[in-house]
mmCIF file of C-alpha atoms and ligand atoms in Angstrom:
data_model
loop_
_atom_site.group_PDB
_atom_site.id
_atom_site.type_symbol
_atom_site.label_atom_id
_atom_site.label_comp_id
_atom_site.label_asym_id
_atom_site.label_seq_id
_atom_site.Cartn_x
_atom_site.Cartn_y
_atom_site.Cartn_z
ATOM 1 C CA MET N 28 -5.417 6.825 -8.931
ATOM 2 C CA THR N 29 -5.225 4.784 -5.749
ATOM 3 C CA VAL N 30 -5.985 1.080 -6.022
ATOM 4 C CA ARG N 31 -7.716 -0.074 -2.851
ATOM 5 C CA TRP N 32 -6.565 -3.427 -1.446
ATOM 6 C CA ALA N 33 -7.758 -5.602 1.413
ATOM 7 C CA ALA N 34 -5.678 -8.357 2.983
ATOM 8 C CA LEU N 35 -7.274 -11.488 4.413
ATOM 9 C CA ALA N 36 -5.239 -13.420 6.962
ATOM 10 C CA SER N 37 -5.579 -16.147 9.564
ATOM 11 C CA GLY N 38 -2.172 -16.656 11.118
ATOM 12 C CA SER N 39 0.940 -14.937 12.354
ATOM 13 C CA GLY N 40 0.690 -12.278 9.678
ATOM 14 C CA THR N 41 4.293 -11.895 8.594
ATOM 15 C CA ASN N 42 3.233 -11.488 4.956
ATOM 16 C CA LEU N 43 0.699 -8.907 6.070
ATOM 17 C CA GLN N 44 3.502 -7.120 7.904
ATOM 18 C CA ALA N 45 5.592 -7.094 4.738
ATOM 19 C CA LEU N 46 2.671 -5.522 2.881
ATOM 20 C CA MET N 47 2.173 -2.904 5.578
ATOM 21 C CA ASP N 48 5.890 -2.063 5.598
ATOM 22 C CA ALA N 49 6.192 -1.780 1.814
ATOM 23 C CA ASP N 50 5.433 1.110 -0.484
ATOM 24 C CA LEU N 51 2.556 -0.234 -2.580
ATOM 25 C CA THR N 52 1.888 3.021 -4.408
ATOM 26 C CA PRO N 53 -0.370 3.471 -6.317
ATOM 27 C CA GLY N 54 -1.872 0.640 -4.283
ATOM 28 C CA ARG N 55 -2.971 1.105 -0.705
ATOM 29 C CA LEU N 56 -3.968 -1.379 1.971
ATOM 30 C CA VAL N 57 -7.259 -0.037 3.308
ATOM 31 C CA GLN N 58 -8.623 -3.011 5.217
ATOM 32 C CA VAL N 59 -7.520 -6.196 6.934
ATOM 33 C CA MET N 60 -9.927 -9.051 7.591
ATOM 34 C CA VAL N 61 -9.195 -12.015 9.813
ATOM 35 C CA ASN N 62 -11.285 -15.099 10.470
ATOM 36 C CA ASN N 63 -9.346 -16.120 13.530
ATOM 37 C CA PRO N 64 -9.930 -13.692 16.433
ATOM 38 C CA GLY N 65 -6.750 -12.706 18.233
ATOM 39 C CA CYS N 66 -4.371 -14.044 15.567
ATOM 40 C CA GLY N 67 -1.024 -12.364 15.003
ATOM 41 C CA ALA N 68 -2.287 -10.749 11.817
ATOM 42 C CA GLU N 69 -5.050 -8.967 13.729
ATOM 43 C CA VAL N 70 -2.600 -7.700 16.345
ATOM 44 C CA ARG N 71 -0.220 -6.436 13.660
ATOM 45 C CA ALA N 72 -2.975 -4.680 11.700
ATOM 46 C CA ARG N 73 -4.335 -2.936 14.790
ATOM 47 C CA ALA N 74 -0.822 -1.815 15.738
ATOM 48 C CA ALA N 75 -0.499 -0.292 12.275
ATOM 49 C CA GLY N 76 -3.798 1.550 12.706
ATOM 50 C CA LEU N 77 -5.532 -0.130 9.796
ATOM 51 C CA ARG N 78 -9.226 -0.883 9.587
ATOM 52 C CA VAL N 79 -9.576 -4.438 10.935
ATOM 53 C CA ASP N 80 -12.669 -6.603 10.516
ATOM 54 C CA VAL N 81 -12.914 -9.867 12.401
ATOM 55 C CA VAL N 82 -15.271 -12.295 10.692
ATOM 56 C CA ASP N 83 -15.232 -15.691 12.359
ATOM 57 C CA HIS N 84 -16.072 -18.560 10.016
ATOM 58 C CA ARG N 85 -17.041 -20.907 12.822
ATOM 59 C CA GLY N 86 -20.670 -21.875 13.375
ATOM 60 C CA ARG N 87 -22.013 -20.773 10.006
ATOM 61 C CA SER N 88 -22.182 -21.908 6.436
ATOM 62 C CA ARG N 89 -19.457 -21.069 3.947
ATOM 63 C CA ASP N 90 -21.961 -19.065 1.974
ATOM 64 C CA ALA N 91 -22.983 -16.941 4.971
ATOM 65 C CA PHE N 92 -19.329 -16.424 5.886
ATOM 66 C CA GLU N 93 -18.371 -15.339 2.396
ATOM 67 C CA THR N 94 -21.424 -13.096 2.069
ATOM 68 C CA GLU N 95 -20.307 -11.187 5.141
ATOM 69 C CA LEU N 96 -16.740 -10.909 3.854
ATOM 70 C CA VAL N 97 -18.021 -9.477 0.580
ATOM 71 C CA GLU N 98 -20.319 -7.028 2.369
ATOM 72 C CA ARG N 99 -17.480 -5.678 4.483
ATOM 73 C CA LEU N 100 -15.114 -5.424 1.535
ATOM 74 C CA THR N 101 -17.754 -3.632 -0.510
ATOM 75 C CA GLU N 102 -18.364 -1.228 2.368
ATOM 76 C CA ALA N 103 -14.635 -0.382 2.407
ATOM 77 C CA GLN N 104 -14.703 0.052 -1.403
ATOM 78 C CA VAL N 105 -12.052 -2.583 -1.900
ATOM 79 C CA GLN N 106 -10.982 -3.320 -5.491
ATOM 80 C CA TRP N 107 -8.381 -6.077 -5.061
ATOM 81 C CA VAL N 108 -7.906 -8.733 -2.380
ATOM 82 C CA VAL N 109 -4.655 -10.338 -1.264
ATOM 83 C CA LEU N 110 -4.828 -13.593 0.662
ATOM 84 C CA ALA N 111 -1.873 -13.323 3.020
ATOM 85 C CA GLY N 112 -1.912 -16.597 4.895
ATOM 86 C CA PHE N 113 -5.699 -16.955 4.773
ATOM 87 C CA MET N 114 -6.468 -20.536 5.719
ATOM 88 C CA ARG N 115 -9.982 -20.912 4.286
ATOM 89 C CA ILE N 116 -10.875 -22.064 0.804
ATOM 90 C CA LEU N 117 -13.006 -19.448 -0.905
ATOM 91 C CA GLY N 118 -15.931 -20.380 -3.121
ATOM 92 C CA GLY N 119 -18.051 -18.716 -5.746
ATOM 93 C CA THR N 120 -19.857 -16.328 -3.425
ATOM 94 C CA PHE N 121 -16.562 -14.609 -2.708
ATOM 95 C CA LEU N 122 -14.667 -15.108 -5.962
ATOM 96 C CA ASP N 123 -17.541 -13.956 -8.171
ATOM 97 C CA ALA N 124 -17.632 -10.676 -6.270
ATOM 98 C CA PHE N 125 -13.978 -10.010 -7.219
ATOM 99 C CA PRO N 126 -13.533 -11.767 -10.558
ATOM 100 C CA GLY N 127 -9.814 -12.174 -11.325
ATOM 101 C CA ARG N 128 -8.977 -9.746 -8.535
ATOM 102 C CA VAL N 129 -7.982 -12.067 -5.699
ATOM 103 C CA ILE N 130 -4.351 -13.104 -5.295
ATOM 104 C CA ASN N 131 -2.790 -15.686 -3.012
ATOM 105 C CA ILE N 132 0.703 -16.527 -1.805
ATOM 106 C CA HIS N 133 1.742 -20.145 -1.477
ATOM 107 C CA PRO N 134 5.055 -21.534 -0.161
ATOM 108 C CA SER N 135 5.958 -23.770 -3.099
ATOM 109 C CA LEU N 136 6.752 -23.499 -6.774
ATOM 110 C CA LEU N 137 3.267 -24.315 -8.030
ATOM 111 C CA PRO N 138 1.912 -26.449 -9.567
ATOM 112 C CA ALA N 139 4.123 -28.586 -7.314
ATOM 113 C CA PHE N 140 2.991 -29.122 -3.752
ATOM 114 C CA PRO N 141 -0.390 -27.399 -3.464
ATOM 115 C CA GLY N 142 -2.388 -27.525 -0.240
ATOM 116 C CA ILE N 143 -1.087 -27.713 3.276
ATOM 117 C CA HIS N 144 2.436 -28.611 4.444
ATOM 118 C CA ALA N 145 3.960 -27.475 1.147
ATOM 119 C CA GLN N 146 7.466 -27.164 2.583
ATOM 120 C CA GLN N 147 7.317 -30.680 4.053
ATOM 121 C CA GLN N 148 6.058 -31.973 0.714
ATOM 122 C CA ALA N 149 9.101 -30.379 -0.939
ATOM 123 C CA LEU N 150 11.490 -31.964 1.565
ATOM 124 C CA ASP N 151 9.805 -35.365 1.204
ATOM 125 C CA ALA N 152 10.085 -35.168 -2.582
ATOM 126 C CA GLY N 153 13.783 -34.347 -2.343
ATOM 127 C CA VAL N 154 13.602 -31.316 -4.627
ATOM 128 C CA ARG N 155 16.709 -29.125 -4.785
ATOM 129 C CA ILE N 156 14.812 -25.952 -5.601
ATOM 130 C CA ALA N 157 11.792 -24.928 -3.557
ATOM 131 C CA GLY N 158 10.187 -21.500 -3.518
ATOM 132 C CA CYS N 159 7.004 -19.527 -3.386
ATOM 133 C CA THR N 160 4.302 -18.512 -5.830
ATOM 134 C CA VAL N 161 1.869 -15.630 -6.077
ATOM 135 C CA HIS N 162 -1.153 -16.613 -8.139
ATOM 136 C CA LEU N 163 -4.685 -15.556 -8.895
ATOM 137 C CA ALA N 164 -7.133 -17.416 -6.697
ATOM 138 C CA ASP N 165 -9.718 -19.642 -8.314
ATOM 139 C CA ALA N 166 -12.111 -22.239 -6.913
ATOM 140 C CA GLY N 167 -9.393 -24.909 -6.660
ATOM 141 C CA VAL N 168 -6.697 -25.312 -4.040
ATOM 142 C CA ASP N 169 -3.693 -23.256 -5.217
ATOM 143 C CA THR N 170 -4.586 -23.839 -8.871
ATOM 144 C CA GLY N 171 -5.101 -20.326 -10.272
ATOM 145 C CA PRO N 172 -2.943 -18.641 -12.942
ATOM 146 C CA ILE N 173 0.612 -18.002 -11.773
ATOM 147 C CA LEU N 174 1.691 -14.371 -11.460
ATOM 148 C CA ALA N 175 5.210 -14.579 -10.039
ATOM 149 C CA GLN N 176 7.574 -17.019 -8.410
ATOM 150 C CA ALA N 177 10.761 -16.924 -6.379
ATOM 151 C CA ALA N 178 13.169 -19.847 -6.232
ATOM 152 C CA VAL N 179 14.726 -20.941 -2.961
ATOM 153 C CA PRO N 180 17.492 -23.550 -2.731
ATOM 154 C CA VAL N 181 16.990 -26.578 -0.507
ATOM 155 C CA LEU N 182 20.183 -27.264 1.430
ATOM 156 C CA GLN N 183 21.317 -30.671 2.645
ATOM 157 C CA SER N 184 21.312 -29.285 6.158
ATOM 158 C CA ASP N 185 17.747 -27.958 5.971
ATOM 159 C CA SER N 186 15.152 -28.776 8.579
ATOM 160 C CA LEU N 187 11.512 -27.990 7.968
ATOM 161 C CA GLU N 188 11.949 -24.792 9.977
ATOM 162 C CA THR N 189 15.047 -23.504 8.192
ATOM 163 C CA LEU N 190 13.477 -24.141 4.802
ATOM 164 C CA ARG N 191 10.176 -22.577 5.892
ATOM 165 C CA LEU N 192 11.989 -19.425 7.038
ATOM 166 C CA ARG N 193 14.112 -19.153 3.879
ATOM 167 C CA ILE N 194 10.991 -19.414 1.731
ATOM 168 C CA LEU N 195 9.147 -16.934 3.953
ATOM 169 C CA GLU N 196 11.880 -14.351 3.426
ATOM 170 C CA GLN N 197 11.248 -14.556 -0.310
ATOM 171 C CA GLU N 198 7.475 -14.387 0.189
ATOM 172 C CA HIS N 199 7.940 -11.093 2.026
ATOM 173 C CA ASP N 200 9.843 -9.682 -0.918
ATOM 174 C CA LEU N 201 7.691 -11.085 -3.710
ATOM 175 C CA LEU N 202 4.169 -10.385 -2.457
ATOM 176 C CA PRO N 203 4.472 -6.577 -2.091
ATOM 177 C CA ARG N 204 6.182 -6.397 -5.493
ATOM 178 C CA VAL N 205 3.273 -8.171 -7.131
ATOM 179 C CA VAL N 206 0.720 -5.982 -5.334
ATOM 180 C CA ARG N 207 2.546 -2.873 -6.523
ATOM 181 C CA ALA N 208 2.888 -4.160 -10.080
ATOM 182 C CA ILE N 209 -0.837 -4.945 -10.273
ATOM 183 C CA SER N 210 -1.639 -1.531 -8.816
ATOM 184 C CA GLU N 211 0.484 0.068 -11.525
ATOM 185 C CA GLY N 212 -1.725 -1.692 -14.067
ATOM 186 C CA ARG N 213 1.126 -3.786 -15.417
ATOM 187 C CA LEU N 214 -0.742 -7.075 -15.334
ATOM 188 C CA SER N 215 -2.457 -8.284 -18.457
ATOM 189 C CA ARG N 216 -4.029 -11.659 -18.765
ATOM 190 C CA THR N 217 -5.579 -14.029 -21.244
ATOM 191 C CA ASP N 218 -7.039 -17.001 -19.417
ATOM 192 C CA ARG N 219 -4.014 -18.632 -17.713
ATOM 193 C CA GLN N 220 -1.391 -16.644 -19.582
ATOM 194 C CA VAL N 221 -0.213 -13.735 -17.504
ATOM 195 C CA ARG N 222 2.024 -10.971 -18.832
ATOM 196 C CA TRP N 223 3.718 -8.072 -17.105
ATOM 197 C CA ASN N 224 3.825 -4.967 -19.252
ATOM 198 C CA ASN N 225 7.210 -3.626 -18.242
ATOM 199 C CA THR N 226 9.933 -5.892 -19.643
ATOM 200 C CA ARG N 227 12.634 -5.111 -17.119
ATOM 201 C CA GLN N 228 10.394 -5.750 -14.130
ATOM 202 C CA GLU N 229 8.697 -8.647 -15.845
ATOM 203 C CA SER N 230 11.829 -10.743 -15.552
ATOM 204 C CA ALA N 231 12.425 -9.643 -11.970
ATOM 205 C CA ALA N 232 8.913 -10.509 -10.878
ATOM 206 C CA ALA N 233 8.680 -13.706 -12.876
ATOM 207 C CA LEU N 234 11.588 -15.545 -11.354
ATOM 208 C CA GLN N 235 13.909 -14.536 -8.650
ATOM 209 C CA VAL N 236 16.909 -16.508 -7.494
ATOM 210 C CA PRO N 237 18.166 -15.174 -4.168
ATOM 211 C CA ASP N 238 21.805 -14.599 -3.306
ATOM 212 C CA GLY N 239 21.972 -17.594 -1.015
ATOM 213 C CA PHE N 240 22.079 -20.053 -3.889
ATOM 214 C CA PRO N 241 24.240 -22.980 -2.739
ATOM 215 C CA SER N 242 27.811 -23.283 -3.893
ATOM 216 C CA LYS N 243 28.818 -26.290 -5.982
ATOM 217 C CA GLN N 244 30.351 -27.796 -2.860
ATOM 218 C CA GLU N 245 27.122 -27.562 -0.879
ATOM 219 C CA GLN N 246 25.116 -29.106 -3.689
ATOM 220 C CA ARG N 247 27.206 -32.280 -3.756
HETATM 221 C C1 GRF S 309 2.812 -18.398 4.357
HETATM 222 O O1 GRF S 309 3.788 -19.384 4.210
HETATM 223 C C2 GRF S 309 1.942 -18.329 3.124
HETATM 224 O O2 GRF S 309 2.617 -18.639 1.962
HETATM 225 C C3 GRF S 309 0.911 -19.396 3.421
HETATM 226 O O3 GRF S 309 0.666 -19.282 4.790
HETATM 227 C C4 GRF S 309 1.810 -18.733 5.452
HETATM 228 C C5 GRF S 309 1.347 -17.534 6.205
HETATM 229 O O4 GRF S 309 2.349 -16.980 7.011
HETATM 230 N N1 GRF S 309 -0.252 -19.230 2.583
HETATM 231 P P1 GRF S 309 2.126 -15.536 7.664
HETATM 232 O O5 GRF S 309 0.806 -15.591 8.437
HETATM 233 O O6 GRF S 309 2.098 -14.519 6.572
HETATM 234 O O7 GRF S 309 3.284 -15.363 8.600
#
């Protein structure tokens, strides 16, 4: 049976693009909502012929904003929500409507570096391994139970932009895989402990080290 997903986005929409390009079966992206009229995500979704709802958060309370989001998602019979670069913090009005069924992608290995400028935080801290995390959204900022992570090496030569792009490449791979795995019903959860039911794919989705891992020489 098809699992109906909506994506919420605010920015350039490259993660949204990755979702639209991927085979999410038995999941299907049935709706895209943006809060930022004219953003890249909206343009991409329209080009793909998806249902697009623009709900601007400006000039109204968070509660009114979230109520409208929920109404539109309910109208489209959405079951799961993926936050794909959605730059608003969601509160109880939204989260209670989709309990445990909202996922988010964040460009760090959580719980390190939550919030904004995660890649800069990683560079400032001097970590050698950065990455990205897909997690269940809760009322905190990037604090929900972790579903999957991908590791990305930090190179001596990295600028903010090169690191951002290397992490983004992994986001584009990881996020559709998690959406598909959830759609296949492979996620089981007890509070913060998340398990994937298929052992082989569990290890692939839980931690992924890309090919570009630095040689010993580069690490010195
Ligand atoms: C990504 O880095 C994502 O992890 C973060 O916001 C960025 C969105 O990029 N939450 P895009 O709009 O998907 O290109």
